[in-house]
PDB file of C-alpha atoms and ligand atoms in Angstrom:
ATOM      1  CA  UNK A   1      41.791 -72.108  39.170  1.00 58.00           C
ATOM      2  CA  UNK A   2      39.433 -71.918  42.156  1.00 91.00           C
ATOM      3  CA  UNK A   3      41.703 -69.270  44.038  1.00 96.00           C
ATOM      4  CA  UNK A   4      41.343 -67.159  40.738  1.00 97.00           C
ATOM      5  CA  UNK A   5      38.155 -67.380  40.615  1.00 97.00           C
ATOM      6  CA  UNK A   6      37.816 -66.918  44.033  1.00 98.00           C
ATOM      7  CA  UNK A   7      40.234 -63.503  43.366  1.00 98.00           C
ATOM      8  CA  UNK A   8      37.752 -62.209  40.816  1.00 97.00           C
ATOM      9  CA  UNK A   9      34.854 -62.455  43.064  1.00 98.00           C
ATOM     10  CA  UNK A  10      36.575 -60.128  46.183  1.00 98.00           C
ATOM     11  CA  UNK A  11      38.224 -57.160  43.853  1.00 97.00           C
ATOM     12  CA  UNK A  12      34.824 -56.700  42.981  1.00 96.00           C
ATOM     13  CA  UNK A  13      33.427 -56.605  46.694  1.00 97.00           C
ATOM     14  CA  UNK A  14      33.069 -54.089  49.263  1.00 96.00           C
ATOM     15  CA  UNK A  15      30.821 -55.434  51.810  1.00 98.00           C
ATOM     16  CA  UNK A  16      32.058 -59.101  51.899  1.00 98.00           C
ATOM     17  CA  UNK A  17      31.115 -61.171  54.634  1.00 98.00           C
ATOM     18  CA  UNK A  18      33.508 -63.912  55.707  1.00 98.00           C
ATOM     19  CA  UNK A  19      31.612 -66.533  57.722  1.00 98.00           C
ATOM     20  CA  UNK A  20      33.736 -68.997  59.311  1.00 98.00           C
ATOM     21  CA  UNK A  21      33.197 -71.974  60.840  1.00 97.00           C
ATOM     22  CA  UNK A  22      35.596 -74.248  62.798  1.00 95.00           C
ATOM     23  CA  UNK A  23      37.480 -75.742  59.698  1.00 97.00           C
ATOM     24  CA  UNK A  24      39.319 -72.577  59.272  1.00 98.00           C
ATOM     25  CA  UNK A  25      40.787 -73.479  62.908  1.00 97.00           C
ATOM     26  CA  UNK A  26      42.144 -76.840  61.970  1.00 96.00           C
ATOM     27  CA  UNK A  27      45.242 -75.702  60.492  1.00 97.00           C
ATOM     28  CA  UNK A  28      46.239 -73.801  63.740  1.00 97.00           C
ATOM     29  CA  UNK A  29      45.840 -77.160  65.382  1.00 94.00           C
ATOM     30  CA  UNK A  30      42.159 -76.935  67.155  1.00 92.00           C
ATOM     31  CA  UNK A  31      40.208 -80.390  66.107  1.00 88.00           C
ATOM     32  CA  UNK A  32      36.900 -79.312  64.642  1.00 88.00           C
ATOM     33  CA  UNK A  33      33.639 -81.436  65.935  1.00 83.00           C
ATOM     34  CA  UNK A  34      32.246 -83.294  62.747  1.00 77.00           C
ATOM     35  CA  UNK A  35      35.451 -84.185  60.920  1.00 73.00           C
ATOM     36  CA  UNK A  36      36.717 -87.747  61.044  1.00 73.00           C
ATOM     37  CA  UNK A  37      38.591 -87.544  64.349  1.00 69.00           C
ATOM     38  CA  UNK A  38      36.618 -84.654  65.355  1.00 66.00           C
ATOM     39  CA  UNK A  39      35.285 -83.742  68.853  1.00 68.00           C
ATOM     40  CA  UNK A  40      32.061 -85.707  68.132  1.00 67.00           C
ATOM     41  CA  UNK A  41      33.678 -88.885  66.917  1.00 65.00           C
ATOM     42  CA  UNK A  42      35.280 -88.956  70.716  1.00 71.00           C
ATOM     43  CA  UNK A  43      32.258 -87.293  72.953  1.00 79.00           C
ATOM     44  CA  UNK A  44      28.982 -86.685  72.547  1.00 86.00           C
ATOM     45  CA  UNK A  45      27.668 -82.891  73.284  1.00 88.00           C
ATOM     46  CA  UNK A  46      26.790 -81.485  76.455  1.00 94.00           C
ATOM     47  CA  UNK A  47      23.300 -80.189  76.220  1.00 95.00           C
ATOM     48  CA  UNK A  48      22.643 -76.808  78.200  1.00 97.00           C
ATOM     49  CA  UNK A  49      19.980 -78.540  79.899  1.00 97.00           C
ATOM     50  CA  UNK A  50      21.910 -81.057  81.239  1.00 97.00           C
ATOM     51  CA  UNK A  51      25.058 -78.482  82.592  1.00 98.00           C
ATOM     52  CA  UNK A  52      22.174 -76.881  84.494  1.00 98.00           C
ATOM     53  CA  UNK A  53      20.628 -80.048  85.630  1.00 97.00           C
ATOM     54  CA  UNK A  54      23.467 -82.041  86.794  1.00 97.00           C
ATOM     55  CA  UNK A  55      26.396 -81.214  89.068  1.00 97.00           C
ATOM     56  CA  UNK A  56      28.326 -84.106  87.552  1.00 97.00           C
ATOM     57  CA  UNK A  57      27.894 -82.710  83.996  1.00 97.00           C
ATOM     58  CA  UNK A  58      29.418 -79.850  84.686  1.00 98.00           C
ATOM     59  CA  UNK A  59      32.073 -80.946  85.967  1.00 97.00           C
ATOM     60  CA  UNK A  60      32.707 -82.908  82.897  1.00 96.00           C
ATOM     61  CA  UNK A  61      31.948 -80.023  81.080  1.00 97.00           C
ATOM     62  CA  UNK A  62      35.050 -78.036  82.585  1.00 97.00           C
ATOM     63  CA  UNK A  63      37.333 -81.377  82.036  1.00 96.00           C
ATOM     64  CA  UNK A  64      36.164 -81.287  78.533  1.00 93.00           C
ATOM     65  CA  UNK A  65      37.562 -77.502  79.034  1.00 94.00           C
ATOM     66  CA  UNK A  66      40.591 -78.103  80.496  1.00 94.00           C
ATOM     67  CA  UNK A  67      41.534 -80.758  77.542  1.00 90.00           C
ATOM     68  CA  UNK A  68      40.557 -78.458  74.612  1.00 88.00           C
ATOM     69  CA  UNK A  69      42.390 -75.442  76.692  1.00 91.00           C
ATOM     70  CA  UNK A  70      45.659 -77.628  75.831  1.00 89.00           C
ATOM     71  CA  UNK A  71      45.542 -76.818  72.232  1.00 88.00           C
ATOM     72  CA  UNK A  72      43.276 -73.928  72.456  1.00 90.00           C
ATOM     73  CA  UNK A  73      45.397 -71.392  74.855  1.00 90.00           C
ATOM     74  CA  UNK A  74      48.606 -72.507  72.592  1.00 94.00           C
ATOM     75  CA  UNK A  75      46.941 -71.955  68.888  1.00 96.00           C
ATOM     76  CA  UNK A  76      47.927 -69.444  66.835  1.00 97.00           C
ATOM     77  CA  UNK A  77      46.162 -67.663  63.442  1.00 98.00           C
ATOM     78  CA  UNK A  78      47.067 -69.712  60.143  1.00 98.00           C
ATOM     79  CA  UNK A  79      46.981 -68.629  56.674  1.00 98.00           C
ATOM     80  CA  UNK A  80      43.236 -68.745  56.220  1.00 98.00           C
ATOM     81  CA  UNK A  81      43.164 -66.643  59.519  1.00 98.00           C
ATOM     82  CA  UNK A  82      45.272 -63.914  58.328  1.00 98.00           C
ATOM     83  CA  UNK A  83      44.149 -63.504  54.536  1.00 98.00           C
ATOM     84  CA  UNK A  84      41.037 -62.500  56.213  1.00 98.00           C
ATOM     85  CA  UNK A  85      42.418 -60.255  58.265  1.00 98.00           C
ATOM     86  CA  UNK A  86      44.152 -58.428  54.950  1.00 98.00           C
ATOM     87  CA  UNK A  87      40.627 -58.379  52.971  1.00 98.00           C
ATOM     88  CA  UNK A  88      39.129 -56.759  55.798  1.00 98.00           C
ATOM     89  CA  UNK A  89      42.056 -54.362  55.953  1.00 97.00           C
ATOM     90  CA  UNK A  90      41.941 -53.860  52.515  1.00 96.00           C
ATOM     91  CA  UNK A  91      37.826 -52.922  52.579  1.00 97.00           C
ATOM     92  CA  UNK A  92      36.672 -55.895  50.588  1.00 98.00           C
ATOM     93  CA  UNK A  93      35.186 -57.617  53.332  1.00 98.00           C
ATOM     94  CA  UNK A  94      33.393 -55.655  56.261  1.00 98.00           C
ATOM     95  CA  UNK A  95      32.472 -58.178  58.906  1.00 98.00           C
ATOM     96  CA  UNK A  96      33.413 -61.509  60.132  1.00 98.00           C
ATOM     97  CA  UNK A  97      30.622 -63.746  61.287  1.00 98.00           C
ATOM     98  CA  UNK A  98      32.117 -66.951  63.297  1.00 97.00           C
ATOM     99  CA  UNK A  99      30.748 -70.059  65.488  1.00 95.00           C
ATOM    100  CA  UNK A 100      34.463 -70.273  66.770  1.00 96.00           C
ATOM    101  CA  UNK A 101      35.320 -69.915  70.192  1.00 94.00           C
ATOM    102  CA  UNK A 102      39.029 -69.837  70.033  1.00 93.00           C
ATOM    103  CA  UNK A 103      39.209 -66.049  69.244  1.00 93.00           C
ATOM    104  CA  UNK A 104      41.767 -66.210  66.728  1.00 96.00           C
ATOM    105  CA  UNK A 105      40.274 -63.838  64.437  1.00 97.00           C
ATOM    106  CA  UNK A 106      41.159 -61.297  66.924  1.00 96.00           C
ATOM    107  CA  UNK A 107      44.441 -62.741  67.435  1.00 96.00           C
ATOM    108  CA  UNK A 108      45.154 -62.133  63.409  1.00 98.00           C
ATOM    109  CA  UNK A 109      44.354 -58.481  63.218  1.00 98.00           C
ATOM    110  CA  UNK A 110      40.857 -58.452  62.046  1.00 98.00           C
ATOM    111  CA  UNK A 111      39.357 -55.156  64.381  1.00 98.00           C
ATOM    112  CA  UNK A 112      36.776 -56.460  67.585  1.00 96.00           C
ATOM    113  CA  UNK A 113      34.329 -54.430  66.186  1.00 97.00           C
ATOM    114  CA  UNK A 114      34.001 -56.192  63.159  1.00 98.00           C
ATOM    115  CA  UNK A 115      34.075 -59.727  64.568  1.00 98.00           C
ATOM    116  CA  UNK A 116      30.565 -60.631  65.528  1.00 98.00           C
ATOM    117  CA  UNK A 117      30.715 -64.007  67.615  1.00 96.00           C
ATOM    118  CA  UNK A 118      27.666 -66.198  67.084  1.00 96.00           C
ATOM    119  CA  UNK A 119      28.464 -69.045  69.575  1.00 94.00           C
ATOM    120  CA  UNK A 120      30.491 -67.260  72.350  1.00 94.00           C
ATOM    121  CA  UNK A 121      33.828 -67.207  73.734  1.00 91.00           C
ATOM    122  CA  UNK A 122      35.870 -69.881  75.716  1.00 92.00           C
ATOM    123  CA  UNK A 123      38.275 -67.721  76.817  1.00 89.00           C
ATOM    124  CA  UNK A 124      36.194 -66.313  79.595  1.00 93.00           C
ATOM    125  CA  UNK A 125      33.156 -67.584  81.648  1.00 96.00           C
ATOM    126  CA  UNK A 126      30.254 -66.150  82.908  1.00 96.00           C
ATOM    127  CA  UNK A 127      27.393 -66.447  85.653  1.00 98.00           C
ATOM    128  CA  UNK A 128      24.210 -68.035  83.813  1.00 97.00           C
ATOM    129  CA  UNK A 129      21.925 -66.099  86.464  1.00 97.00           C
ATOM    130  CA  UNK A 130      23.274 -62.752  86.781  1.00 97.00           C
ATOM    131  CA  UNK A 131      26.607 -62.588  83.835  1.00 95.00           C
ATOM    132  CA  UNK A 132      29.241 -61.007  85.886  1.00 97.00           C
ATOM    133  CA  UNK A 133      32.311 -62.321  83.890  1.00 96.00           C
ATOM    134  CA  UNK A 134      34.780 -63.949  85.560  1.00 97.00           C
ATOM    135  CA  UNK A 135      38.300 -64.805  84.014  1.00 95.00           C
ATOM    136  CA  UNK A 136      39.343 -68.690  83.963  1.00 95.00           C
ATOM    137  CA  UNK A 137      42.628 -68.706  85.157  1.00 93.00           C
ATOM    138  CA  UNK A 138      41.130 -69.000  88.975  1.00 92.00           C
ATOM    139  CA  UNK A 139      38.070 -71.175  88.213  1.00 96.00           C
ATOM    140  CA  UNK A 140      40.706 -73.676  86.192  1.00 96.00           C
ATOM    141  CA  UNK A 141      43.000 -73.546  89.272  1.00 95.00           C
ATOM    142  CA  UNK A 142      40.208 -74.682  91.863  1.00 95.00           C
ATOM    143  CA  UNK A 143      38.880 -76.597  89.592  1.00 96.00           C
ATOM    144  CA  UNK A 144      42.198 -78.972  89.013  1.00 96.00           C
ATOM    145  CA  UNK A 145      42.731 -78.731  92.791  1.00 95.00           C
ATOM    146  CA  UNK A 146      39.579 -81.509  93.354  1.00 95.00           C
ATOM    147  CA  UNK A 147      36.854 -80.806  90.904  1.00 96.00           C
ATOM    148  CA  UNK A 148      35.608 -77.510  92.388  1.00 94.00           C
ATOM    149  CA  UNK A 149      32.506 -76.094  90.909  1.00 97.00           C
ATOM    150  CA  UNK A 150      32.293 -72.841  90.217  1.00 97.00           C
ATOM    151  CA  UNK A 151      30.016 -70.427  91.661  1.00 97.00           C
ATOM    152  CA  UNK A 152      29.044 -66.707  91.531  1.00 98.00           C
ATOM    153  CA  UNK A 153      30.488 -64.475  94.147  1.00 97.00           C
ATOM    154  CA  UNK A 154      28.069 -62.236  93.683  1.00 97.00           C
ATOM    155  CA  UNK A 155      24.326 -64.638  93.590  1.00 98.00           C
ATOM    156  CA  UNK A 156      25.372 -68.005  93.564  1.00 97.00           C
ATOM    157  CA  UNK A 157      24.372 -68.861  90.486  1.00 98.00           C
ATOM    158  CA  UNK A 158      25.975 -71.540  87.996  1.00 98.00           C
ATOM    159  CA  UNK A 159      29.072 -70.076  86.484  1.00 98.00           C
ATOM    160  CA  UNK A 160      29.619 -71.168  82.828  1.00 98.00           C
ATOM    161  CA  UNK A 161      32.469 -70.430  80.066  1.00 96.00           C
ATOM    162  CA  UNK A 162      31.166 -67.926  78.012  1.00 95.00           C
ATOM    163  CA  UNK A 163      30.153 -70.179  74.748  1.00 95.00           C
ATOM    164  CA  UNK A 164      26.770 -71.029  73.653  1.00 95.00           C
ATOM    165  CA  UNK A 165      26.157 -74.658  74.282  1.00 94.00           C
ATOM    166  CA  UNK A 166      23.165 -76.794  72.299  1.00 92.00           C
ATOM    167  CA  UNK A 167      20.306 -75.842  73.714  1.00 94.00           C
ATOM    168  CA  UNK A 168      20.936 -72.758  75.343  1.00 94.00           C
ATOM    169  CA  UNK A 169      19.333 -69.256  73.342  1.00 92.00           C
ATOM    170  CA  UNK A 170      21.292 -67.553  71.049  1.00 92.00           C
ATOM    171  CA  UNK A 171      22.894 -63.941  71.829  1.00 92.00           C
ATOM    172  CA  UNK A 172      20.056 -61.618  70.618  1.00 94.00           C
ATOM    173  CA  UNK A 173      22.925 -58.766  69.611  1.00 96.00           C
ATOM    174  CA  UNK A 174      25.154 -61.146  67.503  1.00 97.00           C
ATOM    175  CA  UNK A 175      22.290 -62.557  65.892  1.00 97.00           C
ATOM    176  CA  UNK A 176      20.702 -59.462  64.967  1.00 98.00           C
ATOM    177  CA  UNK A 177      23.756 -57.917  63.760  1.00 98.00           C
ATOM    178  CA  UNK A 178      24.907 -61.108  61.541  1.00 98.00           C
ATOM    179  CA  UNK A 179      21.238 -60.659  60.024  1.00 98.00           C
ATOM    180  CA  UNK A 180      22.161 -56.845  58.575  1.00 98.00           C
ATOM    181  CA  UNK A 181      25.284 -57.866  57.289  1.00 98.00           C
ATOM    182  CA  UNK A 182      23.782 -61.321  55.536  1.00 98.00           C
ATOM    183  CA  UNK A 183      21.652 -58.861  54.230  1.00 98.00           C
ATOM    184  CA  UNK A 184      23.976 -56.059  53.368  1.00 98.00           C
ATOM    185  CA  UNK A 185      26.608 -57.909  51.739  1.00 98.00           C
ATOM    186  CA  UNK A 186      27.994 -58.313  47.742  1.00 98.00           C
ATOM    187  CA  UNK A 187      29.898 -61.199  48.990  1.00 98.00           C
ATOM    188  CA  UNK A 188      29.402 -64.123  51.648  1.00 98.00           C
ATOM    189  CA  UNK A 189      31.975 -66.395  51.974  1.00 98.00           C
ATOM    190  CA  UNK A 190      30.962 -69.741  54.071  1.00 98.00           C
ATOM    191  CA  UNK A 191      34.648 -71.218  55.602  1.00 98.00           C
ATOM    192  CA  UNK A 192      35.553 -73.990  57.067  1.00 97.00           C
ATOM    193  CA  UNK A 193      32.024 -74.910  58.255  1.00 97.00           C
ATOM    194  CA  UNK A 194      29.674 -78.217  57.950  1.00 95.00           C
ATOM    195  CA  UNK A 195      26.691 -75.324  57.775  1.00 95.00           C
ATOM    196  CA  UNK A 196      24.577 -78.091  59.589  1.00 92.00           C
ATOM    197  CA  UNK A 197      24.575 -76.310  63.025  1.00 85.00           C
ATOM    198  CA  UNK A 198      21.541 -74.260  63.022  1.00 87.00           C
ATOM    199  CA  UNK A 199      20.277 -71.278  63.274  1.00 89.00           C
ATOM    200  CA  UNK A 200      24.006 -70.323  62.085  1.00 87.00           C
ATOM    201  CA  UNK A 201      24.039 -71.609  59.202  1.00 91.00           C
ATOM    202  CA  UNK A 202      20.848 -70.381  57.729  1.00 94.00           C
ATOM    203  CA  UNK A 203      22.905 -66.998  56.817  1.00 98.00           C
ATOM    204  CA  UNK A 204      24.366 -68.364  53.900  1.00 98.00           C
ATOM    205  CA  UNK A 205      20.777 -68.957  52.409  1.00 97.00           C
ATOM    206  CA  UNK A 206      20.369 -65.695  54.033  1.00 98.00           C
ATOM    207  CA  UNK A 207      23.007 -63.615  52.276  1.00 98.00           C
ATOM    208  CA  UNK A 208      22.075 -65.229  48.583  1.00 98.00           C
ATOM    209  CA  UNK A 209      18.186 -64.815  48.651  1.00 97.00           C
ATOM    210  CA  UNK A 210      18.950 -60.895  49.456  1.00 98.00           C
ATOM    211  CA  UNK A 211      21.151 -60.622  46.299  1.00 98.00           C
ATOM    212  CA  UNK A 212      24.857 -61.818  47.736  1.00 98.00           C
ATOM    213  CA  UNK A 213      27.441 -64.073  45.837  1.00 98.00           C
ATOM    214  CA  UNK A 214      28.132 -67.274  47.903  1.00 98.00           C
ATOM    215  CA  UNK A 215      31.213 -68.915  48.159  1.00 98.00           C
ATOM    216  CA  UNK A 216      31.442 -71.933  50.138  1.00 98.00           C
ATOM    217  CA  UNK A 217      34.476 -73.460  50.919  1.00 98.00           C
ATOM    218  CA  UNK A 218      35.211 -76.948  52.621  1.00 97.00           C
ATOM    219  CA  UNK A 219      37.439 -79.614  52.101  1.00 96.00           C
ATOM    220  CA  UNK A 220      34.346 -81.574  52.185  1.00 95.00           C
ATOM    221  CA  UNK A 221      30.682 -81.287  50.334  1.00 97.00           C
ATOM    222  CA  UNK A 222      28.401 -79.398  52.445  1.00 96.00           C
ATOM    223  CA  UNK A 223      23.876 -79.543  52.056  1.00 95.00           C
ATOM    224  CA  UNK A 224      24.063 -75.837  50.667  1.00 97.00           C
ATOM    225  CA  UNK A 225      26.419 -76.390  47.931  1.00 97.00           C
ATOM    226  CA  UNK A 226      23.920 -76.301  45.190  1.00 97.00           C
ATOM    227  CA  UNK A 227      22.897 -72.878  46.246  1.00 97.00           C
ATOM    228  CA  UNK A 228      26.469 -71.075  46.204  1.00 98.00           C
ATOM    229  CA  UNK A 229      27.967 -69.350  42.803  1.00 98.00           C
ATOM    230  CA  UNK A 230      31.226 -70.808  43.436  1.00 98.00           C
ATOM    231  CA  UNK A 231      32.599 -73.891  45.145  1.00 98.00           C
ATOM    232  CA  UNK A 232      35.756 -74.360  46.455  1.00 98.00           C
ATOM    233  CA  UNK A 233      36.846 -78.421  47.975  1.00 97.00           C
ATOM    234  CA  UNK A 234      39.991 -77.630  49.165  1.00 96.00           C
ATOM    235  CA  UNK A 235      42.165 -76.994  52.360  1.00 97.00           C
ATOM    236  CA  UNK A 236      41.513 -73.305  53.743  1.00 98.00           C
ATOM    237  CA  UNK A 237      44.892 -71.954  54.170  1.00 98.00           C
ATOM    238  CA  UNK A 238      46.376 -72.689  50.851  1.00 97.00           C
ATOM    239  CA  UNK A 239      43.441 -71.593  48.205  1.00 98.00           C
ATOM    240  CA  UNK A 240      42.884 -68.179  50.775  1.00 98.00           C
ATOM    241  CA  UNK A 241      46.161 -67.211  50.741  1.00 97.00           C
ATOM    242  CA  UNK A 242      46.282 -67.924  46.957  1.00 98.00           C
ATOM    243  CA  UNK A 243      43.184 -65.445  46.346  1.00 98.00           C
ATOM    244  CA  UNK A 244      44.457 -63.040  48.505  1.00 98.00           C
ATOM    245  CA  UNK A 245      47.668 -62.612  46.887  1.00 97.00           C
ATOM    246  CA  UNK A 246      45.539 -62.702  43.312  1.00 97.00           C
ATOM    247  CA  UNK A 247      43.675 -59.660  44.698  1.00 96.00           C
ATOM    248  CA  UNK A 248      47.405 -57.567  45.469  1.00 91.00           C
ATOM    249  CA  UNK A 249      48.580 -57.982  42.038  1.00 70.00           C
TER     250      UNK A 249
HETATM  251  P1  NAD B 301      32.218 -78.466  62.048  1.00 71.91           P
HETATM  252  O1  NAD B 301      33.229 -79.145  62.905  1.00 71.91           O
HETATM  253  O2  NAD B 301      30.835 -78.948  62.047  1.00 71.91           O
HETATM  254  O3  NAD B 301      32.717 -78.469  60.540  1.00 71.91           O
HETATM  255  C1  NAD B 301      33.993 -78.080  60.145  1.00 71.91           C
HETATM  256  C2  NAD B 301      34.042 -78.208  58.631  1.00 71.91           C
HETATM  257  O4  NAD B 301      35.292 -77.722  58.171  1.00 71.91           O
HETATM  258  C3  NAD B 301      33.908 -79.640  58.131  1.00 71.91           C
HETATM  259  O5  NAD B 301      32.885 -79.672  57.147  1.00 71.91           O
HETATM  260  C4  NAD B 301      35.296 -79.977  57.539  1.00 71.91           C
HETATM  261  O6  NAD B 301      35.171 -80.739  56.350  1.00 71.91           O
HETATM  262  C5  NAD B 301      35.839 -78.596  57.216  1.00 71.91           C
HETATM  263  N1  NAD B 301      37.288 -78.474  57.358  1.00 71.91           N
HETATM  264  C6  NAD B 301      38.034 -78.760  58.452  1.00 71.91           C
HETATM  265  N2  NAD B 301      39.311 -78.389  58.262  1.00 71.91           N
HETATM  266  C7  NAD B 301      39.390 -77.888  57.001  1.00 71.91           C
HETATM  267  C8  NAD B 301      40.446 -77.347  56.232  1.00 71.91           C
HETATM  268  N3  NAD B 301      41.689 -77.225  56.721  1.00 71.91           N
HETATM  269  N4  NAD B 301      40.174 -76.940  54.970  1.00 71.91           N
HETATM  270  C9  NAD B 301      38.922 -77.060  54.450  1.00 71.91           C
HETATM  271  N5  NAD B 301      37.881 -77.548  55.146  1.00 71.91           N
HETATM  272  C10 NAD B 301      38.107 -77.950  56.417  1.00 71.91           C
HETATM  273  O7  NAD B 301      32.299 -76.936  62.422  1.00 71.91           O
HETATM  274  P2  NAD B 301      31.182 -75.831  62.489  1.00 71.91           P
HETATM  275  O8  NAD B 301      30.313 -75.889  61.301  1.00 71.91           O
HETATM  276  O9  NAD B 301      31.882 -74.594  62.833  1.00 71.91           O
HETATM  277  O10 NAD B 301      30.286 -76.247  63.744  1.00 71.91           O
HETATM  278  C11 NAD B 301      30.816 -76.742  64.924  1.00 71.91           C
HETATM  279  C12 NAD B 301      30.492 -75.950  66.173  1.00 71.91           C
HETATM  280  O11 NAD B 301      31.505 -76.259  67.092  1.00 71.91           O
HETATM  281  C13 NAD B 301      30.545 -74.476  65.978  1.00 71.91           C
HETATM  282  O12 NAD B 301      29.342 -73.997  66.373  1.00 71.91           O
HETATM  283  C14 NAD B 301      31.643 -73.954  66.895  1.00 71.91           C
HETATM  284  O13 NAD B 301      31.060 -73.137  67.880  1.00 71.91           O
HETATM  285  C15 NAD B 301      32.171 -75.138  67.628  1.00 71.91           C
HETATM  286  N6  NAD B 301      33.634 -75.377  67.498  1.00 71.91           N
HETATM  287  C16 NAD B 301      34.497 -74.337  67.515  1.00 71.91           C
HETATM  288  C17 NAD B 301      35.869 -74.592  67.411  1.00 71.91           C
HETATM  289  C18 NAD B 301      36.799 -73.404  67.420  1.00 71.91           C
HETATM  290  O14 NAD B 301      36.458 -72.378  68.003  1.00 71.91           O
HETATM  291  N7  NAD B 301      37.962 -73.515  66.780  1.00 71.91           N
HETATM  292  C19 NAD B 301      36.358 -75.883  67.279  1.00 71.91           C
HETATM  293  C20 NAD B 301      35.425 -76.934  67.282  1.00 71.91           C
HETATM  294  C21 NAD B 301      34.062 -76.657  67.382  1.00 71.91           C
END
């Protein structure tokens, strides 16, 4: 009933937003942080303060990295994934906004330019003071060796994976550009995310105060239920592929 609905909403849209958060990840195997059994029912978060304070949190930081690397190098797009992928292909949604790292959005077709990363990337790292990129199969290699830190080649400074950690600023062109599509859209569909982590998850709020539908779907209830025009408590993969193939017919 909820994928029909669901249907209804995207043959109607042409500048959908799909927002995604790291639920839509779970079924390709990558824990997300605030389920039971989640990252943060193991670890606590490493605040960007900290990483730049301490020499010993960062190198906990990059074991941390080397232990989500196991599942994250290996993961591949689910369902959920790839029915966004189609109703981008097929024009009904124009943009992906994600807080995933794991770049599997890219992995399942959907076009770079219409991925707009609000939290980074983990599969590269960069220097905090002046962001040459550096790739992490040699900084992982050293780093196994006997705990090497990694350093900038070309400054010295502090060399970090390319992911926004709590505390550090947000990246001024994702942000701005997830703004004009909040704002553009008929359609914003929150997946597969708590919508606790802020400032991401204000464009939900966003998208419906400038005249958006909002869809929220979650497994669980989320704060910003009450606001959205449809609901939908169930697991990602299933109820997206559902809609999607509602939308072909
Ligand atoms: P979160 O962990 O706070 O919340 C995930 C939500 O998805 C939960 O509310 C859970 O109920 C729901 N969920 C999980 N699996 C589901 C499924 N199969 N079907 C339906 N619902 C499901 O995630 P968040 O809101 O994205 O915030 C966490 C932060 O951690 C993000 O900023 C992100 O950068 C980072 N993160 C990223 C990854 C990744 O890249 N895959 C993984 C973990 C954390």
């Amino acid at each position: 009933m909820s994928a029909a609905e669901l249907a209804e909403l995207l043959v109607s849209s042409t500048s959908g937003v799909a927002f995604t958060g790291a639920g839509i990840s779970t079924e390709s195997g990558i824990p997300d942080f605030r389920s039971p059994g989640g990252v943060w029912s193991k670890v606590l978060p490493i605040e960007f303060s900290d990483f730049v304070r301490s020499e010993e949190m960062r190198r906990e930081s990059w074991r941390r990295k080397l232990t989500f690397d196991e599942t994250m190098t290996v993961a591949e797009p689910n369902a959920g994934h790839n029915a966004i992928a189609e109703l981008v292909e097929q024009g009904r949604l124009a943009a992906v906004v994600t807080q995933n790292i794991d770049g599997l959005h890219q992995k399942s077709g959907v076009p770079p330019n219409q991925i707009i990363e609000l939290h980074g990337n983990a599969t590269y790292a960069t220097c905090l003071h002046c962001a040459r990129r550096y790739e992490l199969d040699d900084i992982l290699r050293e780093f196994k060796k006997d705990e090497t830190l990694p350093i900038c080649d070309a400054c010295g400074g502090i060399v970090k994976t390319a992911t926004i950690s709590f505390g550090q600023s947000m990246p001024e062109l994702p942000m701005r550009r997830a703004k004009e599509v909040s704002l553009a859209c008929d359609l914003f569909l929150a997946i597969g995310s708590s919508l606790v982590v802020f400032p991401a998850a204000g464009f939900p709020a966003l998208a419906k105060e400038a005249g958006s539908r909002l869809v929220i779907i979650n497994r669980e209830p989320t704060e910003l239920d009450p606001l959205a025009d449809l609901v939908i408590r169930a697991e990602i993969g299933a109820v997206m592929s559902e809609a999607v193939a509602l939308t072909r017919s």
